[in-house]
Coordinates of C-alpha atoms in Angstrom, one line a residue:
Chain O
M1 CA 0.0 0.0 0.0
R2 CA 1.5 3.3 -1.0
K3 CA 2.4 6.0 1.5
I4 CA 1.3 9.7 1.4
F5 CA -2.0 9.1 -0.4
P6 CA -2.8 12.1 -2.7
A7 CA -5.7 14.3 -1.7
E8 CA -7.2 14.3 -5.2
E9 CA -7.6 10.5 -5.1
L10 CA -9.6 10.3 -1.9
A11 CA -12.6 8.0 -2.4
R12 CA -16.0 9.8 -2.6
D13 CA -19.2 8.8 -4.1
S14 CA -21.2 10.8 -6.6
R15 CA -22.9 12.9 -4.0
F16 CA -19.7 14.7 -3.1
I17 CA -18.2 17.5 -5.3
R18 CA -14.8 18.9 -4.5
Q19 CA -13.9 22.6 -4.6
T20 CA -10.2 23.3 -4.8
N21 CA -8.6 25.9 -2.6
E22 CA -7.8 27.8 -5.8
Q23 CA -11.4 27.9 -6.8
R24 CA -12.5 28.9 -3.3
L25 CA -9.9 31.7 -2.9
N26 CA -10.4 33.0 -6.4
D27 CA -14.2 33.5 -6.0
P28 CA -14.6 37.2 -6.8
R29 CA -17.4 37.4 -4.4
G30 CA -15.1 36.5 -1.5
A31 CA -14.0 33.1 -0.2
R32 CA -16.5 30.8 1.4
V33 CA -15.4 29.8 4.9
A34 CA -17.2 28.2 7.9
G35 CA -20.7 28.4 6.5
G36 CA -20.4 32.1 5.6
N37 CA -18.7 34.3 3.2
T38 CA -15.8 36.7 3.7
S39 CA -17.6 39.4 1.8
E40 CA -20.5 39.5 4.3
N41 CA -20.7 42.1 7.0
L42 CA -19.2 40.3 10.0
A43 CA -21.7 39.0 12.5
K44 CA -21.4 36.3 15.1
L45 CA -23.3 33.1 14.0
T46 CA -26.5 33.1 16.0
P47 CA -30.1 31.9 15.4
E48 CA -31.2 35.6 15.4
L49 CA -29.5 36.3 12.0
P50 CA -32.0 36.0 9.1
N51 CA -29.7 33.4 7.5
G52 CA -28.5 31.9 10.8
P53 CA -30.2 28.5 10.5
D54 CA -29.0 28.1 6.9
R55 CA -25.4 29.2 7.8
A56 CA -25.4 26.7 10.7
R57 CA -26.5 24.0 8.2
A58 CA -23.7 24.8 5.8
L59 CA -21.2 24.9 8.7
M60 CA -22.4 21.6 10.0
H61 CA -21.8 20.1 6.5
G62 CA -18.3 21.6 6.6
I63 CA -17.8 19.9 9.9
F64 CA -19.0 16.6 8.5
V65 CA -16.5 16.6 5.6
G66 CA -13.8 17.8 7.9
E67 CA -14.5 14.7 10.1
I68 CA -14.2 12.4 7.2
Q69 CA -10.8 14.0 6.2
A70 CA -9.6 14.0 9.8
L71 CA -10.3 10.2 9.9
E72 CA -8.5 9.7 6.6
G73 CA -5.6 11.9 7.8
A74 CA -5.1 10.2 11.2
G75 CA -5.4 6.8 9.5
R76 CA -2.7 7.8 7.0
T77 CA -0.5 8.9 9.9
C78 CA -0.8 5.5 11.4
W79 CA 0.5 4.0 8.2
D80 CA 2.8 6.5 6.5
F81 CA 5.6 6.5 9.1
E82 CA 7.9 3.8 10.4
I83 CA 7.9 3.1 14.1
G84 CA 11.3 3.9 15.7
D85 CA 12.9 5.7 12.7
E86 CA 10.2 8.3 12.2
V87 CA 7.7 8.1 15.0
P88 CA 7.3 6.3 18.3
L89 CA 4.6 3.6 18.7
A90 CA 2.8 5.8 21.2
L91 CA 2.2 8.4 18.6
K92 CA 0.6 5.8 16.3
M93 CA -1.5 4.7 19.2
D94 CA -2.7 8.3 19.7
M95 CA -3.6 8.5 16.0
A96 CA -5.4 5.2 16.2
R97 CA -7.5 6.5 19.1
Q98 CA -8.1 9.7 17.1
C99 CA -9.4 7.5 14.2
W100 CA -11.9 6.0 16.5
D101 CA -13.0 9.5 17.7
E102 CA -13.3 10.8 14.1
A103 CA -15.3 7.8 12.9
R104 CA -17.7 8.5 15.8
H105 CA -17.8 12.2 14.9
C106 CA -18.7 11.3 11.3
E107 CA -21.7 9.3 12.5
I108 CA -22.7 12.1 14.9
S109 CA -22.3 14.7 12.1
I110 CA -24.4 12.6 9.7
S111 CA -27.2 12.5 12.3
L112 CA -26.9 16.2 13.0
A113 CA -27.1 17.0 9.3
E114 CA -30.3 14.9 9.1
H115 CA -31.6 16.8 12.2
M116 CA -30.9 20.1 10.5
G117 CA -32.4 19.1 7.1
T118 CA -29.1 18.9 5.2
E119 CA -28.4 16.2 2.6
L120 CA -24.9 14.7 2.5
G121 CA -23.1 16.4 -0.4
E122 CA -25.4 19.4 -0.4
Y123 CA -22.4 21.7 -0.2
A124 CA -19.1 21.6 -2.0
E125 CA -16.2 19.8 -0.1
N126 CA -12.9 21.5 0.4
G127 CA -9.9 19.2 0.9
L128 CA -7.7 21.5 2.9
L129 CA -7.7 19.4 6.1
Y130 CA -6.5 16.3 4.3
E131 CA -4.0 18.2 2.2
A132 CA -2.4 19.4 5.5
S133 CA -2.3 15.7 6.4
C134 CA 0.0 14.9 3.4
N135 CA 3.0 16.7 4.9
P136 CA 5.9 14.2 4.8
D137 CA 7.2 15.3 8.2
P138 CA 5.1 13.8 11.0
V139 CA 5.8 16.8 13.3
L140 CA 4.7 19.3 10.7
R141 CA 1.7 17.1 9.9
L142 CA 0.6 16.9 13.5
T143 CA 1.2 20.6 14.0
G144 CA -0.8 21.6 10.9
V145 CA -3.7 19.2 11.5
N146 CA -3.9 18.7 15.3
R147 CA -3.0 22.2 16.4
A148 CA -4.1 24.4 13.5
L149 CA -7.1 22.6 12.1
E150 CA -8.3 20.7 15.2
G151 CA -7.7 24.0 17.0
L152 CA -10.1 25.6 14.5
A153 CA -12.5 22.8 15.3
I154 CA -12.5 23.8 18.9
D155 CA -13.6 27.3 17.9
V156 CA -16.2 26.0 15.5
F157 CA -17.7 23.4 17.8
N158 CA -17.9 25.9 20.7
T159 CA -19.6 28.3 18.3
M160 CA -22.1 25.6 17.2
K161 CA -22.7 24.5 20.8
E162 CA -23.6 28.1 21.7
F163 CA -25.8 28.3 18.6
G164 CA -27.7 25.2 19.8
N165 CA -28.0 26.7 23.3
M166 CA -29.4 30.0 22.0
A167 CA -31.8 28.2 19.6
G168 CA -33.0 25.9 22.4
D169 CA -31.8 22.9 20.4
P170 CA -30.5 20.4 23.0
V171 CA -29.6 17.8 20.3
L172 CA -27.1 20.2 18.6
E173 CA -25.8 21.7 21.9
F174 CA -25.0 18.3 23.5
C175 CA -23.6 16.7 20.4
E176 CA -21.2 19.6 19.8
D177 CA -20.2 19.6 23.5
W178 CA -19.3 15.9 23.3
M179 CA -17.3 16.4 20.1
L180 CA -15.6 19.5 21.5
A181 CA -14.3 17.4 24.4
D182 CA -12.6 15.1 21.9
E183 CA -11.2 18.0 19.9
V184 CA -9.5 19.4 23.0
T185 CA -7.8 16.0 23.4
H186 CA -6.7 15.9 19.8
V187 CA -5.2 19.4 20.0
K188 CA -3.5 18.4 23.2
M189 CA -2.0 15.4 21.5
G190 CA -0.7 17.6 18.8
S191 CA 0.8 20.0 21.3
D192 CA 2.4 17.2 23.3
W193 CA 4.0 15.5 20.3
L194 CA 5.2 18.7 18.9
R195 CA 7.1 19.4 22.1
R196 CA 8.4 15.8 22.6
L197 CA 9.6 15.3 19.0
T198 CA 11.3 18.6 18.8
Q199 CA 12.8 18.7 22.3
N200 CA 16.4 18.9 20.9
D201 CA 15.6 20.2 17.4
K202 CA 14.8 24.0 17.5
E203 CA 14.9 24.2 13.7
R204 CA 12.3 21.6 13.3
L205 CA 10.1 23.2 16.0
D206 CA 10.3 26.5 14.2
K207 CA 9.4 24.9 10.9
A208 CA 6.4 23.2 12.4
L209 CA 5.1 26.3 14.1
E210 CA 5.6 28.2 10.8
F211 CA 3.5 25.6 9.0
Q212 CA 0.8 25.9 11.7
K213 CA 0.7 29.7 11.1
V214 CA 0.3 29.1 7.3
V215 CA -2.7 26.9 8.0
D216 CA -4.1 29.2 10.7
R217 CA -3.8 32.1 8.3
L218 CA -6.0 30.4 5.8
F219 CA -8.9 30.5 8.3
S220 CA -8.4 34.1 9.4
F221 CA -9.7 35.8 6.3
N222 CA -11.2 39.2 7.1
G223 CA -11.3 38.4 10.8
F224 CA -13.7 35.5 10.3
R225 CA -12.4 33.6 13.3
G226 CA -11.4 35.9 16.1
E227 CA -12.1 37.3 19.6
D228 CA -14.1 40.3 18.5
D229 CA -17.8 40.3 19.3
D230 CA -18.8 40.2 15.7
S231 CA -16.4 37.4 14.6
P232 CA -18.6 34.7 13.1
I233 CA -16.4 32.0 14.7
Q234 CA -15.3 32.9 18.2
L235 CA -11.7 32.1 19.2
T236 CA -12.1 29.9 22.3
R237 CA -9.4 30.9 24.7
R238 CA -10.2 28.6 27.6
F239 CA -10.4 25.3 25.6
R240 CA -7.2 26.2 23.7
E241 CA -5.4 26.6 27.0
L242 CA -6.6 23.2 28.1
A243 CA -5.3 21.8 24.8
G244 CA -1.8 23.0 25.4
F245 CA -1.7 26.5 23.8
T246 CA 0.2 29.2 25.7
D247 CA -1.3 32.6 26.1
D248 CA 1.2 34.0 23.7
E249 CA 0.1 31.5 21.0
I250 CA -3.5 32.3 21.5
D251 CA -2.7 36.0 21.4
E252 CA -0.9 35.4 18.1
I253 CA -4.0 33.8 16.5
A254 CA -6.2 36.6 17.7
D255 CA -3.7 39.2 16.3
M256 CA -3.6 37.3 13.0
S257 CA -7.4 37.6 12.7
R258 CA -7.3 41.4 13.5
D259 CA -4.6 41.9 11.0
A260 CA -6.5 40.0 8.4
R261 CA -9.6 42.2 9.0
A262 CA -7.6 45.4 8.9
E263 CA -6.0 44.2 5.7
A264 CA -9.4 43.5 4.2
T265 CA -10.9 46.8 5.1
A266 CA -7.8 48.9 4.2
Chain F
M1 CA -46.8 32.5 -20.6
A2 CA -45.2 35.1 -18.4
Q3 CA -42.8 37.6 -20.0
V4 CA -39.6 37.5 -17.9
S5 CA -37.0 40.2 -17.8
V6 CA -33.7 39.3 -16.1
K7 CA -31.2 41.9 -15.0
P8 CA -28.3 41.9 -15.6
E9 CA -28.4 40.4 -19.1
S10 CA -24.9 38.9 -18.6
F11 CA -22.9 38.0 -15.6
E12 CA -19.2 38.6 -14.7
M13 CA -18.8 37.0 -11.2
V14 CA -21.0 33.9 -11.6
F15 CA -21.6 31.5 -14.4
Y16 CA -25.3 32.2 -14.9
D17 CA -27.2 32.5 -18.1
A18 CA -30.0 35.1 -18.2
A19 CA -31.9 33.1 -20.8
V20 CA -31.9 30.0 -18.6
I21 CA -33.0 31.9 -15.6
G22 CA -35.8 33.4 -17.6
E23 CA -36.9 30.0 -18.7
V24 CA -36.9 28.7 -15.1
V25 CA -38.9 31.8 -13.8
S26 CA -41.3 31.5 -16.7
D27 CA -41.9 27.8 -15.9
V28 CA -42.5 28.3 -12.2
A29 CA -44.8 31.2 -13.0
G30 CA -46.7 29.1 -15.5
R31 CA -47.2 26.3 -12.9
L32 CA -48.5 28.8 -10.4
G33 CA -50.8 30.4 -12.9
V34 CA -49.0 33.8 -13.1
D35 CA -49.4 35.1 -16.7
E36 CA -47.9 38.6 -16.6
A37 CA -44.6 40.4 -16.9
I38 CA -42.0 39.6 -14.3
T39 CA -38.7 41.4 -13.7
V40 CA -36.0 39.7 -11.7
D41 CA -33.0 41.8 -10.5
I42 CA -30.0 39.7 -9.4
D43 CA -27.1 41.0 -7.3
E44 CA -24.5 38.7 -8.7
A45 CA -21.8 40.1 -6.3
S46 CA -23.6 38.6 -3.3
P47 CA -23.3 34.9 -2.5
L48 CA -26.0 35.2 0.2
G49 CA -29.5 33.9 -0.3
R50 CA -31.7 36.8 0.4
S51 CA -34.7 37.7 -1.8
K52 CA -37.5 40.2 -1.7
I53 CA -40.4 41.6 -3.7
L54 CA -39.6 45.1 -4.9
S55 CA -43.1 45.6 -6.5
Y56 CA -46.3 43.6 -6.4
D57 CA -47.8 45.2 -9.5
P58 CA -46.0 44.9 -11.8
I59 CA -44.1 42.0 -10.3
D60 CA -40.5 43.0 -9.7
L61 CA -38.4 40.5 -7.7
W62 CA -34.9 41.0 -6.3
V63 CA -32.5 38.3 -5.2
D64 CA -28.9 37.8 -4.1
G65 CA -27.0 35.8 -6.6
G66 CA -26.6 33.1 -3.9
A67 CA -30.3 32.5 -3.9
F68 CA -29.9 31.0 -7.4
E69 CA -26.6 29.2 -6.7
D70 CA -26.0 25.5 -6.7
T71 CA -24.5 24.9 -3.3
R72 CA -22.7 21.9 -4.6
R73 CA -21.0 23.9 -7.3
P74 CA -20.2 27.4 -6.1
R75 CA -20.8 30.2 -8.8
Q76 CA -22.9 27.8 -10.9
F77 CA -26.6 28.2 -11.4
G78 CA -28.8 25.9 -9.3
Q79 CA -32.2 25.1 -10.8
S80 CA -33.9 23.6 -7.7
R81 CA -32.8 26.5 -5.4
S82 CA -33.9 29.0 -8.0
R83 CA -37.3 27.4 -8.3
D84 CA -37.7 27.4 -4.6
T85 CA -36.8 31.1 -4.3
I86 CA -39.0 32.2 -7.2
G87 CA -41.8 30.0 -6.1
R88 CA -41.9 31.4 -2.6
L89 CA -41.9 35.0 -3.9
L90 CA -44.6 34.4 -6.5
L91 CA -46.8 32.6 -4.0
R92 CA -46.5 35.6 -1.7
V93 CA -47.6 37.8 -4.5
L94 CA -50.6 35.5 -5.1
D95 CA -51.4 35.3 -1.4
R96 CA -51.5 39.0 -1.0
R97 CA -53.7 39.4 -4.1
S98 CA -56.1 36.7 -2.9
G99 CA -57.8 38.9 -0.2
R100 CA -56.9 36.3 2.4
F101 CA -53.8 38.3 3.4
D102 CA -55.3 41.8 3.5
D103 CA -54.6 42.0 7.2
A104 CA -51.0 40.8 6.9
P105 CA -48.2 43.2 7.8
T106 CA -46.1 44.6 5.0
D107 CA -43.0 42.7 4.0
E108 CA -40.9 45.3 5.8
E109 CA -42.9 44.8 9.0
L110 CA -42.9 41.0 9.0
D111 CA -40.5 39.6 11.6
L112 CA -38.4 36.4 11.2
V113 CA -40.9 34.3 13.1
Q114 CA -43.8 35.4 10.8
F115 CA -41.6 34.9 7.7
A116 CA -40.7 31.4 8.8
A117 CA -44.4 30.4 9.3
W118 CA -45.5 31.9 5.9
D119 CA -42.5 30.3 4.1
V120 CA -43.5 26.9 5.5
H121 CA -47.0 27.3 4.2
S122 CA -45.6 28.4 0.8
V123 CA -42.9 25.7 0.4
G124 CA -45.4 23.0 1.5
R125 CA -47.7 24.1 -1.4
L126 CA -44.7 24.3 -3.8
E127 CA -43.7 20.7 -3.0
R128 CA -47.2 19.4 -3.8
L129 CA -46.9 21.3 -7.1
G130 CA -43.6 19.6 -7.8
I131 CA -41.7 23.0 -7.7
G132 CA -39.8 23.0 -4.4
G133 CA -39.2 20.9 -1.3
Q134 CA -36.6 20.4 1.4
R135 CA -39.1 19.8 4.1
K136 CA -36.5 19.0 6.8
R137 CA -34.6 22.2 6.0
R138 CA -37.8 24.2 6.5
L139 CA -38.6 22.3 9.7
Y140 CA -35.2 23.2 11.1
Q141 CA -35.7 26.9 10.2
F142 CA -39.2 26.8 11.7
R143 CA -37.9 25.1 14.9
N144 CA -35.3 27.8 15.2
R145 CA -38.0 30.5 15.2
H146 CA -40.7 28.6 17.1
G147 CA -38.9 26.2 19.4
F148 CA -37.7 22.6 19.3
T149 CA -40.9 21.2 20.8
D150 CA -43.6 18.7 19.8
V151 CA -46.1 21.6 19.7
A152 CA -44.0 23.5 17.2
D153 CA -43.6 20.3 15.1
A154 CA -47.4 19.9 15.0
A155 CA -47.8 23.5 14.0
F156 CA -45.3 23.0 11.2
D157 CA -47.2 20.0 9.9
E158 CA -50.4 22.0 9.8
L159 CA -48.8 24.9 8.0
W160 CA -47.0 22.6 5.6
G161 CA -50.0 20.4 4.8
S162 CA -52.7 23.0 4.4
S163 CA -53.7 24.2 1.0
E164 CA -54.9 27.8 1.3
L165 CA -54.6 29.4 4.7
S166 CA -55.3 33.0 5.4
W167 CA -52.9 35.3 7.2
S168 CA -54.9 35.2 10.4
E169 CA -54.8 31.4 10.3
I170 CA -51.0 31.4 9.8
E171 CA -50.6 33.8 12.7
R172 CA -52.9 31.7 14.9
I173 CA -50.9 28.6 14.2
S174 CA -47.5 30.3 14.6
E175 CA -48.5 32.1 17.9
S176 CA -49.8 28.8 19.3
C177 CA -46.3 27.4 19.6
R178 CA -43.9 30.4 19.9
S179 CA -41.5 29.7 22.7

């Protein structure tokens, strides 16, 4: 079985249509992200927005395809690297546990999509998460996926959990809360392995953190994910602390979002 | 057959064809028995899904480009979404002309809860005419505005399944389950 499986060859049935990053970023109306659009006036995702329920549906679909790709990515990490030479067995065991979590999240997401009236494949799929999982360096891969993208998942799940709470929808609220707990664990695994595998390798640590920034930047368009009251996706400081982020690292993501907004409005 | 005028006549940001849009609008209008001139203004720069009636007589409709978009294929025209959007707007025109909605607030005065209830009644009728659908999507929107309760679900079923309710009946059903 080959290693580093290419993103464009991931198995999908005819319901799913892939949108490339190039297509997404080159949309002259603004890039689609997290169930909304960067050209919109920013507003926190709540049921009170006229398009709130539909945006939540689109975001839930994005979560669902993200879970599929997270499962595929963690599964590949179990296979792509040799024990001993490249990664310790314990890292593969963590990835195997994550596969179990992601598979469960896929099933929960399918049920939530059904609950919200969304068909599987109703929205285009973007393959960014799995693409980050193709990095040939396991440290960079875990940093990009587990810290940047699963970190984003913490923010998204917490936003959706609050959406369910505000709407009086206990199904959404509790499901998101359960998945959020797993995401904190996944990010913590990324933080722990980053530090352990780069303990005596400052250059590799710097490269991994730079890769994380590149991925984080992709989700900071126009301040879309940030700490401001009107950021559609709220940066979740407390859960990120639990997941091994330092205050400085969280500040950096918040600053990145503010910079992106300032750049967009300049 | 309705005479449909689509503005703009050509598109720069999305891959829409004004002639195809005109055919879809004309088909939906025909199925609903609307046989008069219809103007559709499209803001192609907006990927959102908003829509409104600019004028009831003559019929002038306005939509975000996103209201006609295929969510599976961004920037591409989506027939079913367009039919749903146009169908809801035209049914609102017909409802207001029927005399059963004389006591309804103006569109500007309708709140999100009232819009959700009216839309459920509209889309339920569209589904039976083979024009629209997405019952579960509408149920989710309705629950967001009326509560996630069995009472709200029963109200939804009544709105969805009824053939020609008046505004006062829609209001009564909606108010019976507001949380």
